[in-house]
């Protein structure tokens, strides 16, 4: 058993923040140091510098909440961000990862999965439920295919193109 994991819960609804806090406080390894709404999240996290921030993304990746991820990462770079979401489409999944999210958990998950995800994240892991983790290699493969297709359009010499194809 490692040290106590400090968590900040971020949600705009006080009842949700309090419910998650009550749930997490049942586990000796986790302590909720604060619960905040999205408006105050980045500034509070910059001061508190918790190990993990649990952010409720809401439905279909609210753009303002996605921007907050980036702001939180800028102000509290050592904080690991776990996203709690109803569902995540590819656009919002990859935007959240790009902006600095470190893991995802779907709201249909149970308490044990939440605890395991927080612990995994605090130990350097990247928790992703199977329905999300399966999409990551598919997206990377798609990007790689686009790269190979578009490489012929670049103003490169035949030798440069051969080298790029070999390393891709």
Coordinates of N, CA and C in Angstrom, one line a residue:
X1 N 0.8 -1.2 0.0 CA 0.0 0.0 0.0 C 0.9 1.2 0.0
X2 N 0.6 2.2 -0.9 CA 1.4 3.4 -1.1 C 0.8 4.5 -0.2
X3 N 1.3 5.7 -0.4 CA 0.9 6.9 0.4 C -0.6 7.2 0.0
X4 N -1.1 8.1 0.8 CA -2.5 8.6 0.6 C -2.6 9.4 -0.7
X5 N -3.6 9.2 -1.5 CA -3.7 9.9 -2.8 C -4.7 11.1 -2.5
X6 N -4.2 12.3 -2.7 CA -5.0 13.5 -2.6 C -5.8 13.7 -3.9
X7 N -7.1 13.9 -3.7 CA -8.0 14.0 -4.9 C -8.8 15.3 -4.7
X8 N -9.0 16.0 -5.9 CA -10.0 17.1 -5.9 C -11.1 16.7 -6.9
X9 N -12.3 16.8 -6.5 CA -13.5 16.5 -7.3 C -14.0 17.7 -7.9
X10 N -14.1 17.7 -9.3 CA -14.6 18.9 -10.0 C -15.9 18.5 -10.7
X11 N -17.0 19.3 -10.3 CA -18.3 19.1 -10.9 C -19.1 20.4 -10.6
X12 N -20.0 20.7 -11.5 CA -20.8 21.9 -11.3 C -21.9 21.7 -10.3
X13 N -22.2 20.5 -10.0 CA -23.4 20.2 -9.1 C -22.8 19.7 -7.7
X14 N -23.2 20.5 -6.7 CA -22.7 20.3 -5.4 C -23.1 18.9 -4.9
X15 N -24.3 18.4 -5.2 CA -24.8 17.1 -4.7 C -23.9 16.0 -5.3
X16 N -23.5 16.1 -6.5 CA -22.6 15.1 -7.2 C -21.2 15.2 -6.5
X17 N -20.7 16.4 -6.3 CA -19.4 16.5 -5.6 C -19.4 15.9 -4.3
X18 N -20.4 16.1 -3.5 CA -20.5 15.6 -2.2 C -20.7 14.1 -2.2
X19 N -21.5 13.6 -3.1 CA -21.7 12.1 -3.2 C -20.4 11.4 -3.5
X20 N -19.6 11.9 -4.5 CA -18.3 11.3 -4.8 C -17.4 11.4 -3.7
X21 N -17.4 12.6 -3.0 CA -16.5 12.7 -1.8 C -16.8 11.7 -0.8
X22 N -18.1 11.5 -0.5 CA -18.5 10.5 0.5 C -18.1 9.1 0.1
X23 N -18.2 8.8 -1.1 CA -17.8 7.5 -1.6 C -16.3 7.3 -1.5
X24 N -15.5 8.3 -1.9 CA -14.1 8.2 -1.9 C -13.5 8.1 -0.5
X25 N -14.1 8.9 0.4 CA -13.6 8.9 1.8 C -13.7 7.6 2.6
X26 N -14.4 6.6 2.0 CA -14.5 5.3 2.6 C -13.3 4.5 2.5
X27 N -12.4 5.0 1.6 CA -11.1 4.3 1.3 C -9.9 5.0 2.0
X28 N -9.2 4.2 2.8 CA -8.1 4.8 3.5 C -7.0 5.4 2.6
X29 N -6.9 4.8 1.4 CA -5.8 5.3 0.6 C -6.1 6.6 -0.2
X30 N -7.3 7.0 -0.1 CA -7.7 8.2 -0.8 C -8.3 9.3 0.2
X31 N -7.9 10.5 -0.1 CA -8.5 11.6 0.7 C -8.9 12.7 -0.3
X32 N -10.1 13.2 -0.1 CA -10.6 14.3 -1.0 C -10.3 15.6 -0.2
X33 N -9.4 16.3 -0.8 CA -8.9 17.5 -0.2 C -9.8 18.7 -0.5
X34 N -10.6 18.6 -1.6 CA -11.5 19.7 -1.9 C -12.4 19.3 -3.0
X35 N -13.6 19.9 -3.0 CA -14.5 19.7 -4.1 C -14.8 21.1 -4.7
X36 N -14.8 21.3 -6.0 CA -14.9 22.6 -6.6 C -15.8 22.5 -7.9
X37 N -16.3 23.6 -8.3 CA -17.1 23.7 -9.5 C -16.0 24.0 -10.6
X38 N -16.5 23.9 -11.9 CA -15.6 24.2 -13.0 C -15.1 25.6 -13.1
X39 N -15.8 26.6 -12.7 CA -15.4 27.9 -12.7 C -14.2 28.2 -11.9
X40 N -14.1 27.6 -10.7 CA -13.0 27.8 -9.8 C -11.9 26.7 -9.9
X41 N -12.1 25.7 -10.7 CA -11.3 24.5 -10.7 C -9.8 24.8 -11.0
X42 N -9.5 25.4 -12.0 CA -8.0 25.6 -12.4 C -7.3 26.4 -11.3
X43 N -7.9 27.5 -10.8 CA -7.3 28.3 -9.8 C -7.1 27.5 -8.5
X44 N -8.1 26.8 -8.1 CA -8.0 26.0 -6.9 C -6.9 24.9 -7.0
X45 N -6.9 24.2 -8.1 CA -6.0 23.1 -8.4 C -4.6 23.6 -8.4
X46 N -4.4 24.9 -8.9 CA -3.0 25.5 -8.9 C -2.5 25.7 -7.5
X47 N -3.4 26.0 -6.6 CA -3.0 26.2 -5.2 C -2.8 24.9 -4.5
X48 N -3.8 23.9 -4.7 CA -3.8 22.7 -3.9 C -2.7 21.7 -4.5
X49 N -2.6 21.6 -5.8 CA -1.7 20.7 -6.4 C -1.9 19.2 -6.0
X50 N -3.1 18.7 -6.1 CA -3.4 17.3 -5.7 C -2.8 16.3 -6.7
X51 N -2.7 15.1 -6.3 CA -2.1 14.1 -7.1 C -3.1 13.8 -8.3
X52 N -4.4 13.8 -8.0 CA -5.5 13.4 -9.0 C -6.6 14.4 -8.9
X53 N -7.1 14.8 -10.1 CA -8.3 15.6 -10.2 C -9.3 14.7 -11.0
X54 N -10.5 14.6 -10.4 CA -11.6 13.8 -11.0 C -12.5 14.9 -11.6
X55 N -12.6 14.9 -12.9 CA -13.5 15.9 -13.6 C -14.6 15.2 -14.3
X56 N -15.8 15.7 -14.0 CA -17.0 15.2 -14.7 C -17.1 16.0 -16.0
X57 N -16.9 15.3 -17.1 CA -16.9 15.9 -18.4 C -18.3 16.2 -18.9
X58 N -19.3 15.6 -18.4 CA -20.7 15.8 -18.8 C -21.0 15.1 -20.1
X59 N -22.0 15.5 -20.7 CA -22.5 14.8 -22.0 C -21.7 15.3 -23.2
X60 N -21.2 14.4 -23.9 CA -20.5 14.8 -25.2 C -19.5 15.8 -25.1
X61 N -18.7 15.8 -24.1 CA -17.5 16.7 -24.0 C -17.8 18.2 -24.1
X62 N -18.4 18.7 -23.2 CA -18.7 20.1 -23.1 C -17.4 20.9 -23.4
X63 N -17.5 21.8 -24.5 CA -16.2 22.5 -24.9 C -15.6 23.3 -23.8
X64 N -16.4 23.9 -23.0 CA -15.8 24.7 -21.9 C -15.0 23.8 -20.9
X65 N -15.6 22.7 -20.7 CA -14.9 21.7 -19.7 C -13.6 21.2 -20.4
X66 N -13.7 20.9 -21.7 CA -12.5 20.5 -22.4 C -11.3 21.5 -22.2
X67 N -11.7 22.8 -22.4 CA -10.7 23.9 -22.2 C -10.2 23.9 -20.8
X68 N -11.0 23.6 -19.8 CA -10.5 23.6 -18.4 C -9.4 22.6 -18.2
X69 N -9.5 21.5 -18.9 CA -8.5 20.4 -18.8 C -7.1 21.0 -19.1
X70 N -7.1 21.8 -20.2 CA -5.8 22.4 -20.7 C -5.3 23.4 -19.7
X71 N -6.3 24.2 -19.1 CA -5.9 25.2 -18.1 C -5.4 24.6 -16.9
X72 N -6.1 23.5 -16.4 CA -5.6 22.8 -15.2 C -4.2 22.2 -15.4
X73 N -4.0 21.6 -16.6 CA -2.6 21.1 -16.9 C -1.5 22.2 -16.9
X74 N -1.9 23.3 -17.3 CA -0.9 24.4 -17.4 C -0.6 24.9 -16.0
X75 N -1.6 25.0 -15.1 CA -1.5 25.6 -13.8 C -1.1 24.5 -12.7
X76 N -1.4 23.3 -13.0 CA -1.1 22.2 -12.0 C -0.5 21.0 -12.8
X77 N 0.6 21.1 -13.4 CA 1.1 20.1 -14.4 C 1.4 18.7 -13.8
X78 N 1.6 18.6 -12.5 CA 1.8 17.3 -11.9 C 0.5 16.6 -11.5
X79 N -0.6 17.3 -11.6 CA -1.9 16.7 -11.3 C -2.4 15.8 -12.4
X80 N -2.7 14.5 -12.1 CA -3.2 13.6 -13.0 C -4.7 13.7 -13.2
X81 N -5.2 13.9 -14.4 CA -6.6 14.2 -14.6 C -7.4 12.9 -15.0
X82 N -8.4 12.5 -14.3 CA -9.3 11.4 -14.6 C -10.6 12.0 -15.0
X83 N -11.1 11.7 -16.2 CA -12.3 12.2 -16.7 C -13.4 11.2 -16.4
X84 N -14.5 11.7 -15.9 CA -15.7 10.9 -15.7 C -16.7 11.3 -16.7
X85 N -17.2 10.4 -17.5 CA -18.1 10.8 -18.7 C -19.2 9.8 -18.9
X86 N -20.3 10.3 -19.4 CA -21.5 9.4 -19.7 C -21.1 8.5 -20.9
X87 N -20.5 9.1 -21.9 CA -19.9 8.4 -23.0 C -19.0 9.3 -23.7
X88 N -18.1 8.8 -24.5 CA -17.1 9.7 -25.1 C -17.0 9.3 -26.6
X89 N -17.3 10.3 -27.4 CA -17.1 10.1 -28.9 C -15.7 10.3 -29.2
X90 N -15.2 9.9 -30.4 CA -13.8 10.0 -30.7 C -13.3 11.4 -30.7
X91 N -14.0 12.4 -31.2 CA -13.6 13.7 -31.2 C -13.3 14.2 -29.8
X92 N -14.2 14.0 -28.9 CA -14.0 14.5 -27.5 C -13.0 13.7 -26.7
X93 N -12.9 12.4 -27.0 CA -11.9 11.6 -26.4 C -10.5 12.1 -26.7
X94 N -10.3 12.3 -28.0 CA -8.9 12.7 -28.4 C -8.6 14.1 -28.1
X95 N -9.7 15.0 -28.0 CA -9.5 16.4 -27.6 C -9.1 16.4 -26.1
X96 N -9.8 15.6 -25.3 CA -9.5 15.6 -23.9 C -8.1 15.1 -23.6
X97 N -7.7 14.0 -24.4 CA -6.3 13.5 -24.2 C -5.3 14.6 -24.7
X98 N -5.6 15.2 -25.8 CA -4.7 16.3 -26.3 C -4.5 17.4 -25.3
X99 N -5.6 17.8 -24.6 CA -5.6 18.9 -23.7 C -5.0 18.5 -22.3
X100 N -4.8 17.2 -22.1 CA -4.1 16.8 -20.9 C -4.7 15.8 -20.0
X101 N -5.9 15.2 -20.4 CA -6.5 14.1 -19.6 C -5.6 12.9 -19.6
X102 N -5.5 12.2 -18.5 CA -4.7 11.0 -18.3 C -5.4 9.7 -18.3
X103 N -6.7 9.8 -18.0 CA -7.5 8.6 -18.0 C -9.0 8.9 -18.1
X104 N -9.8 7.9 -18.3 CA -11.2 8.0 -18.5 C -11.9 6.9 -17.7
X105 N -13.1 7.3 -17.2 CA -14.0 6.3 -16.6 C -15.4 6.7 -17.0
X106 N -16.2 5.7 -17.4 CA -17.6 5.9 -17.8 C -18.4 5.9 -16.5
X107 N -19.5 6.7 -16.6 CA -20.3 6.9 -15.4 C -21.1 5.6 -15.1
X108 N -21.2 4.7 -16.0 CA -21.8 3.4 -15.7 C -20.9 2.5 -14.9
X109 N -19.7 2.9 -14.6 CA -18.8 2.1 -13.8 C -19.2 2.1 -12.3
X110 N -18.7 1.1 -11.6 CA -19.0 1.0 -10.2 C -17.9 1.7 -9.3
X111 N -18.2 1.7 -8.0 CA -17.3 2.3 -7.1 C -15.9 1.7 -7.1
X112 N -15.8 0.4 -7.2 CA -14.5 -0.3 -7.2 C -13.7 0.2 -8.4
X113 N -14.3 0.3 -9.6 CA -13.6 0.8 -10.8 C -13.1 2.2 -10.6
X114 N -13.9 3.0 -10.0 CA -13.5 4.4 -9.7 C -12.2 4.4 -8.8
X115 N -12.2 3.6 -7.8 CA -11.1 3.6 -6.8 C -9.9 3.0 -7.6
X116 N -10.1 1.9 -8.3 CA -9.0 1.3 -9.1 C -8.4 2.3 -10.1
X117 N -9.2 3.1 -10.8 CA -8.8 4.1 -11.7 C -8.0 5.2 -11.1
X118 N -8.4 5.6 -9.9 CA -7.7 6.7 -9.2 C -6.3 6.1 -8.8
X119 N -6.3 4.9 -8.2 CA -5.0 4.3 -7.8 C -4.1 4.1 -9.0
X120 N -4.6 3.6 -10.1 CA -3.8 3.3 -11.3 C -3.2 4.6 -11.8
X121 N -4.0 5.6 -11.8 CA -3.6 6.9 -12.3 C -2.5 7.5 -11.4
X122 N -2.7 7.4 -10.1 CA -1.7 7.9 -9.2 C -0.3 7.2 -9.3
X123 N -0.4 6.0 -9.8 CA 0.9 5.2 -9.9 C 1.5 5.3 -11.3
X124 N 1.0 6.2 -12.1 CA 1.5 6.4 -13.5 C 0.8 5.7 -14.6
X125 N -0.3 5.0 -14.3 CA -1.0 4.4 -15.3 C -2.0 5.3 -16.1
X126 N -2.6 4.8 -17.1 CA -3.6 5.5 -17.9 C -4.9 4.7 -18.0
X127 N -5.7 4.8 -17.0 CA -6.9 3.9 -17.0 C -7.9 4.3 -18.1
X128 N -8.3 3.3 -18.9 CA -9.2 3.5 -19.9 C -10.1 2.3 -20.0
X129 N -11.5 2.5 -20.0 CA -12.3 1.3 -20.1 C -12.2 0.6 -21.4
X130 N -12.5 -0.7 -21.5 CA -12.3 -1.4 -22.8 C -12.9 -0.7 -24.0
X131 N -14.1 -0.2 -23.8 CA -14.8 0.4 -25.0 C -14.1 1.6 -25.5
X132 N -13.3 2.2 -24.7 CA -12.5 3.4 -25.1 C -11.1 2.9 -25.6
X133 N -10.4 2.0 -24.8 CA -9.1 1.6 -25.1 C -9.0 0.9 -26.5
X134 N -10.1 0.3 -26.9 CA -10.1 -0.4 -28.2 C -10.0 0.6 -29.4
X135 N -10.5 1.8 -29.1 CA -10.6 2.8 -30.2 C -9.3 3.6 -30.4
X136 N -8.4 3.6 -29.4 CA -7.1 4.3 -29.5 C -6.2 3.7 -30.6
X137 N -6.0 2.4 -30.6 CA -5.2 1.8 -31.7 C -5.8 2.0 -33.1
X138 N -7.1 2.0 -33.2 CA -7.8 2.2 -34.4 C -7.6 3.6 -34.9
X139 N -7.6 4.6 -34.0 CA -7.4 6.0 -34.4 C -6.0 6.2 -34.8
X140 N -5.0 5.6 -34.1 CA -3.6 5.7 -34.5 C -3.4 5.1 -35.9
X141 N -4.0 3.9 -36.1 CA -3.8 3.3 -37.4 C -4.4 4.1 -38.5
X142 N -5.5 4.8 -38.2 CA -6.2 5.7 -39.2 C -5.2 6.9 -39.5
X143 N -4.6 7.4 -38.5 CA -3.7 8.5 -38.6 C -2.5 8.1 -39.5
X144 N -2.0 6.9 -39.2 CA -0.8 6.3 -39.9 C -1.2 6.1 -41.4
X145 N -2.4 5.7 -41.7 CA -2.8 5.5 -43.1 C -2.9 6.8 -43.8
X146 N -3.4 7.8 -43.1 CA -3.5 9.2 -43.7 C -2.1 9.7 -44.0
X147 N -1.2 9.4 -43.0 CA 0.2 9.9 -43.2 C 0.8 9.3 -44.4
X148 N 0.6 8.0 -44.6 CA 1.2 7.3 -45.7 C 0.6 7.8 -47.0
X149 N -0.7 8.1 -47.0 CA -1.4 8.6 -48.2 C -0.9 10.0 -48.6
X150 N -0.7 10.8 -47.6 CA -0.4 12.2 -47.8 C 1.1 12.4 -48.0
X151 N 1.9 11.4 -47.7 CA 3.4 11.6 -47.9 C 3.8 11.9 -49.3
X152 N 3.0 11.3 -50.3 CA 3.3 11.6 -51.7 C 3.1 13.0 -52.1
X153 N 2.3 13.7 -51.4 CA 2.0 15.1 -51.7 C 3.0 16.1 -51.2
X154 N 4.0 15.7 -50.4 CA 4.9 16.5 -49.8 C 6.1 16.8 -50.8
X155 N 6.7 18.0 -50.7 CA 7.8 18.3 -51.6 C 9.1 17.7 -51.1
X156 N 9.2 16.4 -51.2 CA 10.3 15.7 -50.7 C 11.0 15.0 -51.9
X157 N 12.3 14.7 -51.7 CA 13.0 14.0 -52.7 C 12.6 12.5 -52.6
X158 N 12.9 11.7 -53.6 CA 12.6 10.3 -53.6 C 13.3 9.6 -52.4
X159 N 14.5 10.0 -52.1 CA 15.3 9.4 -51.0 C 14.6 9.8 -49.7
X160 N 14.2 11.0 -49.5 CA 13.5 11.4 -48.2 C 12.2 10.6 -48.0
X161 N 11.5 10.4 -49.1 CA 10.2 9.6 -49.1 C 10.5 8.2 -48.7
X162 N 11.6 7.5 -49.2 CA 12.0 6.2 -48.9 C 12.3 6.1 -47.4
X163 N 13.0 7.1 -46.9 CA 13.4 7.0 -45.5 C 12.2 7.2 -44.6
X164 N 11.3 8.1 -44.9 CA 10.1 8.2 -44.1 C 9.2 7.0 -44.1
X165 N 9.1 6.3 -45.3 CA 8.3 5.1 -45.4 C 9.0 4.0 -44.5
X166 N 10.3 3.9 -44.5 CA 11.0 2.9 -43.7 C 10.8 3.1 -42.2
X167 N 10.7 4.3 -41.7 CA 10.6 4.6 -40.3 C 9.1 4.6 -39.8
X168 N 8.2 4.6 -40.8 CA 6.8 4.7 -40.4 C 6.2 3.3 -40.1

